[in-house]
PDB file of C-alpha atoms in Angstrom:
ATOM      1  CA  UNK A  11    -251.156  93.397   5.257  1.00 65.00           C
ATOM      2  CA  UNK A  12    -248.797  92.811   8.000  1.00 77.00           C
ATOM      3  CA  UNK A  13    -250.254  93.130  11.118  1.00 92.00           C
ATOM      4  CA  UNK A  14    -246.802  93.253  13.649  1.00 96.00           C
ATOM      5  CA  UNK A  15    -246.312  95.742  15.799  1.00 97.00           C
ATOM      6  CA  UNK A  16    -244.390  98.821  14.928  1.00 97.00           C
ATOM      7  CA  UNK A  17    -243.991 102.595  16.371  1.00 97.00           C
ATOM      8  CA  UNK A  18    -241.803 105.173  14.540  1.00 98.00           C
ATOM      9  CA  UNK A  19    -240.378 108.584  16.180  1.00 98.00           C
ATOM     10  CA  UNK A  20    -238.079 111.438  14.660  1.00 98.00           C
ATOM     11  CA  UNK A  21    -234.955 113.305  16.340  1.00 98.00           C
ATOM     12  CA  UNK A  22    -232.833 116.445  15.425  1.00 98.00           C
ATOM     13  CA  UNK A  23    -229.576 113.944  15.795  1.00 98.00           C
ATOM     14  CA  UNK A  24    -228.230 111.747  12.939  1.00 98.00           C
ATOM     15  CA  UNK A  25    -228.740 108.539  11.686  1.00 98.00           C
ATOM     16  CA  UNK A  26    -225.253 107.883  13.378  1.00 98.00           C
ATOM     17  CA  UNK A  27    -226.238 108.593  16.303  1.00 98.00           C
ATOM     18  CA  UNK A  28    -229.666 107.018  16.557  1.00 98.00           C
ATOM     19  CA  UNK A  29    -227.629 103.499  15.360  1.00 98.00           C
ATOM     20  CA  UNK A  30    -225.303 103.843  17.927  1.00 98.00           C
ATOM     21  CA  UNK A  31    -228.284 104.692  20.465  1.00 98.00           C
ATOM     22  CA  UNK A  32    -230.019 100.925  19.319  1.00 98.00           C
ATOM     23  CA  UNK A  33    -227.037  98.682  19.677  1.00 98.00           C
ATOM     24  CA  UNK A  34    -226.761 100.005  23.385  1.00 97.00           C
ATOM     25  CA  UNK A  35    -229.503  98.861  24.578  1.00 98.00           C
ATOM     26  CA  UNK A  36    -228.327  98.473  28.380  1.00 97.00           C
ATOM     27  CA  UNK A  37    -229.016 102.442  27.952  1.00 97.00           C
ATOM     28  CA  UNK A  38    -232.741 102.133  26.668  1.00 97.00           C
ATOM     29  CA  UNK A  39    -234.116  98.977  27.212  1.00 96.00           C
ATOM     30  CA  UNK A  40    -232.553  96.886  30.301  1.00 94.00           C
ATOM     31  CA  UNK A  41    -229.771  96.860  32.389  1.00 93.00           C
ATOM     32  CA  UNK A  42    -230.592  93.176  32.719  1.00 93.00           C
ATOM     33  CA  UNK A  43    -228.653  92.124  29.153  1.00 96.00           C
ATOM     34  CA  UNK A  44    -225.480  89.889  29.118  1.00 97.00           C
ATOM     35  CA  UNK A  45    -223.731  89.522  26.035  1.00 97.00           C
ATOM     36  CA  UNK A  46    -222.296  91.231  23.061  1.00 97.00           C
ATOM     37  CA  UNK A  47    -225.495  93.831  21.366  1.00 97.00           C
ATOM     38  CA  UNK A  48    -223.479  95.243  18.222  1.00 97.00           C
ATOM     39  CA  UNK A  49    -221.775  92.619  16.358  1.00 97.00           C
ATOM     40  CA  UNK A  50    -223.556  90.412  13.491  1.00 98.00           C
ATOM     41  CA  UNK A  51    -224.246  86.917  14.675  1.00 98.00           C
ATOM     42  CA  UNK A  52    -223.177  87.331  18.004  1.00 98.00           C
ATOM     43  CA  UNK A  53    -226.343  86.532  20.484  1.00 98.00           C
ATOM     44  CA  UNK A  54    -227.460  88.468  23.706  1.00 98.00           C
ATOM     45  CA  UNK A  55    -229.667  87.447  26.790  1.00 97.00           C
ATOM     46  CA  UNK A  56    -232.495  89.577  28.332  1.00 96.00           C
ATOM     47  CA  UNK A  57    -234.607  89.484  31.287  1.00 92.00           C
ATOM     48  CA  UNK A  58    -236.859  90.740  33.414  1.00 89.00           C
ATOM     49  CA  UNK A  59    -237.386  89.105  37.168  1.00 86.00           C
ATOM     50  CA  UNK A  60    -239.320  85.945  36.641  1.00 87.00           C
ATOM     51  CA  UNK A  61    -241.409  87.344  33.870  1.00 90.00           C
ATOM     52  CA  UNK A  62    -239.611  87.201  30.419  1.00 93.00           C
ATOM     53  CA  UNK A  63    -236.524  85.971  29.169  1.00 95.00           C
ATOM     54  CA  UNK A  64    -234.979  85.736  25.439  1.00 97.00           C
ATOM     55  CA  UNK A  65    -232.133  85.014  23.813  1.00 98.00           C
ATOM     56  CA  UNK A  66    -232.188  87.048  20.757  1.00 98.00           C
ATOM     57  CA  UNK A  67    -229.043  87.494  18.109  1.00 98.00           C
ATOM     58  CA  UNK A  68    -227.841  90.198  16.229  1.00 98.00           C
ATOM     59  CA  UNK A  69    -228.393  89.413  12.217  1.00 98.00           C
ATOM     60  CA  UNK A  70    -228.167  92.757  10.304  1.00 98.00           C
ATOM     61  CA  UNK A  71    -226.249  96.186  11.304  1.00 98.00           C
ATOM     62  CA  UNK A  72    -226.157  98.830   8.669  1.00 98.00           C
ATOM     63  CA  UNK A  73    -224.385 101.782   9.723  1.00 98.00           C
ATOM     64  CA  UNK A  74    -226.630 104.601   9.960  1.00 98.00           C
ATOM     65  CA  UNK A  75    -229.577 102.720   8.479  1.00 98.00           C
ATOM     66  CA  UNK A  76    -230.438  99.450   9.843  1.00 98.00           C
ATOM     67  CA  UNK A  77    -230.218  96.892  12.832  1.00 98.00           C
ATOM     68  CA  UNK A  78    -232.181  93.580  13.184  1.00 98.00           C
ATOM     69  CA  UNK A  79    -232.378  90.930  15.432  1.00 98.00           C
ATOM     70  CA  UNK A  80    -233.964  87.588  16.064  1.00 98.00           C
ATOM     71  CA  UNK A  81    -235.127  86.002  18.662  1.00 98.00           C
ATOM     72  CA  UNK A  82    -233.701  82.776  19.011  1.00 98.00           C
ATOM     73  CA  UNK A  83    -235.458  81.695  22.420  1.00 98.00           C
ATOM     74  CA  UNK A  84    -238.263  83.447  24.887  1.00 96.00           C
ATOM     75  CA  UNK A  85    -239.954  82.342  28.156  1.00 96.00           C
ATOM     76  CA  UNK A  86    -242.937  84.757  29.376  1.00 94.00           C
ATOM     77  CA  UNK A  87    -244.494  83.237  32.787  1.00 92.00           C
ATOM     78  CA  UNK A  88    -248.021  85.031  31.987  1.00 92.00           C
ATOM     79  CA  UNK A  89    -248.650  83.145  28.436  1.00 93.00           C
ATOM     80  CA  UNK A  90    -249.808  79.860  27.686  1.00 94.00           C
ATOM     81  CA  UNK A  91    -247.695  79.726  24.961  1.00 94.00           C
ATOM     82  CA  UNK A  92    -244.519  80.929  26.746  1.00 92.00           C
ATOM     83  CA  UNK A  93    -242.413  81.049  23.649  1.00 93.00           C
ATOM     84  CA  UNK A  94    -244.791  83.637  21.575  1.00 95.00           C
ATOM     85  CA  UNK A  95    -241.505  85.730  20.821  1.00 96.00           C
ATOM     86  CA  UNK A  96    -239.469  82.675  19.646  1.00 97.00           C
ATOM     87  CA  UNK A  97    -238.811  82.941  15.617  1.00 97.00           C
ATOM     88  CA  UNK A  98    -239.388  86.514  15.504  1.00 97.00           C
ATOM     89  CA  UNK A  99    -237.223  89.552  14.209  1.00 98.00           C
ATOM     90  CA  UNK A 100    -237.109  93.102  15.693  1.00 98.00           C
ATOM     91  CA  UNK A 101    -235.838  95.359  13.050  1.00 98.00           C
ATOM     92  CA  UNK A 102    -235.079  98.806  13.513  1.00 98.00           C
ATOM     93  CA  UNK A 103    -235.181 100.988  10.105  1.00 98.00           C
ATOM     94  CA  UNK A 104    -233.205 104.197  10.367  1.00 98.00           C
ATOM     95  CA  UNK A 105    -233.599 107.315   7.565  1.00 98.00           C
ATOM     96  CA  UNK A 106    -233.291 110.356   7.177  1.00 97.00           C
ATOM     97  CA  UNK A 107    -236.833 112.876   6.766  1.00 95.00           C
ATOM     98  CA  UNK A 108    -236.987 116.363   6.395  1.00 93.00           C
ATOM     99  CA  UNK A 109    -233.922 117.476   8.122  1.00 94.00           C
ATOM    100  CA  UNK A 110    -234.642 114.651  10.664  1.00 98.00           C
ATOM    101  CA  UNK A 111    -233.648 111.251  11.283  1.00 98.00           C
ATOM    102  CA  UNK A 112    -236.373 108.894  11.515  1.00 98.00           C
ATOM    103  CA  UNK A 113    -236.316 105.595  13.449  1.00 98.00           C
ATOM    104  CA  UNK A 114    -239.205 102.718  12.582  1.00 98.00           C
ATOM    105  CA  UNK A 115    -239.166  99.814  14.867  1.00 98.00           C
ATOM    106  CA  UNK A 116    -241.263  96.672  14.116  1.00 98.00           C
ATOM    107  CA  UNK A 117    -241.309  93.565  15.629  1.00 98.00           C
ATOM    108  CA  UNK A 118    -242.276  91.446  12.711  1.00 97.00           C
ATOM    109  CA  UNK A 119    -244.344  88.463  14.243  1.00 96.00           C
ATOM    110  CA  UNK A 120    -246.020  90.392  16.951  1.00 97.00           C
ATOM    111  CA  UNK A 121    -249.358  90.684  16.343  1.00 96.00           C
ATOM    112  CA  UNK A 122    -252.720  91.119  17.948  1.00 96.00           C
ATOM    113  CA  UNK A 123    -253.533  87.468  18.295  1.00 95.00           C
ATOM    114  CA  UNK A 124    -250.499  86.421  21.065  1.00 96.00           C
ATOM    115  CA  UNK A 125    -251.592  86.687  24.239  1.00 95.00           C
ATOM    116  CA  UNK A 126    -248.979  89.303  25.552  1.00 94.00           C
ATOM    117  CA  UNK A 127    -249.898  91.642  22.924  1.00 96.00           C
ATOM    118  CA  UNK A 128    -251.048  94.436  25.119  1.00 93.00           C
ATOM    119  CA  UNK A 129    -248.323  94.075  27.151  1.00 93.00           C
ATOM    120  CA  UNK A 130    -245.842  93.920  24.747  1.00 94.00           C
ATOM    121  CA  UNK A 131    -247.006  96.654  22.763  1.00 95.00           C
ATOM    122  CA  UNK A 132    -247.286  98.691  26.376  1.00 94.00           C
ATOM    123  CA  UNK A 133    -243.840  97.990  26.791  1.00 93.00           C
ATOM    124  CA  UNK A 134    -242.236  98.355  23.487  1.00 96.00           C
ATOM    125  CA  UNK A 135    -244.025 101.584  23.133  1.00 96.00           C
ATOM    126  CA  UNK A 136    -242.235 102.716  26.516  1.00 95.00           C
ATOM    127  CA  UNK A 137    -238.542 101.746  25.458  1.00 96.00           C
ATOM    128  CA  UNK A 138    -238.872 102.826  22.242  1.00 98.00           C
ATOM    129  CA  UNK A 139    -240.736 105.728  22.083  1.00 97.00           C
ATOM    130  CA  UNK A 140    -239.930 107.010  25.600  1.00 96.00           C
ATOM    131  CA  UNK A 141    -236.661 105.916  26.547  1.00 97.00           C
ATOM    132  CA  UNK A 142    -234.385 105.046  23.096  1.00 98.00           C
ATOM    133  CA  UNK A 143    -235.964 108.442  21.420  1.00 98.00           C
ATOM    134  CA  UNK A 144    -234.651 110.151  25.026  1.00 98.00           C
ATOM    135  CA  UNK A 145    -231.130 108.074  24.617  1.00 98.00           C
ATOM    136  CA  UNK A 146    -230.697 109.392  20.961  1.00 98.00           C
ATOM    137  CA  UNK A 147    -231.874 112.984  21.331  1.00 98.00           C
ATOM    138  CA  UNK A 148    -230.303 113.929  25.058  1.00 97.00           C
ATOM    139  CA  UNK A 149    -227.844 110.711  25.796  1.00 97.00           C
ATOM    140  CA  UNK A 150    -229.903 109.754  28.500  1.00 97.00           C
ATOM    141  CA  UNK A 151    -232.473 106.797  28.307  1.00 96.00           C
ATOM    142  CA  UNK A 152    -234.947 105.172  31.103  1.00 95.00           C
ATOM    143  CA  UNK A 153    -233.780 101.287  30.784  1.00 94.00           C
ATOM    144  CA  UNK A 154    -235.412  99.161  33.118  1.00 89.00           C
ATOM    145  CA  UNK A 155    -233.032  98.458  36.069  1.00 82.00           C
ATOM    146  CA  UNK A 156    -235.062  95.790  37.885  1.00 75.00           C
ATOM    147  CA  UNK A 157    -238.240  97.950  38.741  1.00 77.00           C
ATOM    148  CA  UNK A 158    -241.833  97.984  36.570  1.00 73.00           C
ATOM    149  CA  UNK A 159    -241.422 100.245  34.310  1.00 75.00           C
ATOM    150  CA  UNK A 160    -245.170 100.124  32.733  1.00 80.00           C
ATOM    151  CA  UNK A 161    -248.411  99.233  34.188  1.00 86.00           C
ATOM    152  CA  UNK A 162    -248.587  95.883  32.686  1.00 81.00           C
ATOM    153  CA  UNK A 163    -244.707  95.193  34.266  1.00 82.00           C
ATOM    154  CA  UNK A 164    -246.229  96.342  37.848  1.00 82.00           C
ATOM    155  CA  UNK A 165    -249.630  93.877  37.350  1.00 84.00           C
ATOM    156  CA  UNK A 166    -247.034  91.127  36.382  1.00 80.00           C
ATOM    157  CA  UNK A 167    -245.154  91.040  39.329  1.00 78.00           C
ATOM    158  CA  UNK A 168    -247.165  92.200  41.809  1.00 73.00           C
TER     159      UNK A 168
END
């Protein structure tokens, strides 16, 4: 059974829509990003103050029904083992349900045992659920813009 972390949500708008939504991610996840989010093998840089940083590159867009990444690189300042991201792939699975588009997001190699865990999960649950689900349904999303978003974000660089 595979034990990575994943959240799904529904919106009234179409898979179109919700695919455009993920490759912006300057509108949903941070405003801290430099480089190119929606074109297959091109690579983009996140981070977020002192904290976490990853290089991660775009491997699979599917119109309407798919976008994955991998991370090629990650530095967290609050793990042991600072590169617990590193080799993993963040896939997000668009369909359409019941008159609905449905959006799955797992980040495949995320699982219970790393050590930023809870704090991932706090903060993947935020962007996704929260902030792309707002981007995709009303055109406006919460990215982070340099200020804690979540609780485990304020602990971290407090």
């Amino acid at each position: 059974m595979d034990r990575s972390f994943t959240t799904t949500f529904a919106v009234d708008q179409t898979p179109e829509q919700a695919f455009a939504a993920i490759n912006n991610p300057r509108e949903w996840w941070s405003q801290e990003i430099e480089g190119t989010t929606d074109r297959v093998g091109e690579a983009f840089d996140y981070h977020y103050s002192d904290v976490h940083r990853c290089k991660i590159e775009v491997t699979e867009l599917v119109p309407g029904k798919k976008v994955a990444w991998h991370v090629l690189d990650n530095f967290f300042s609050f793990t042991e083992d600072t590169t617990e991201w590193k080799d993993t792939d963040i896939v997000f699975d668009i369909a359409s349900k019941g008159g609905r588009t449905e959006v799955r997001f797992t980040h495949i190699g995320l699982v219970p045992e790393y050590e930023c865990y809870e704090a991932c999960h706090e903060g993947w649950s935020t962007y996704i659920n929260s902030s792309l689900r707002d981007l995709i349904a009303t055109g406006k999303g919460q990215p982070n813009v340099g200020e804690p978003m979540t609780d485990n974000e304020r602990e971290l660089t407090a």
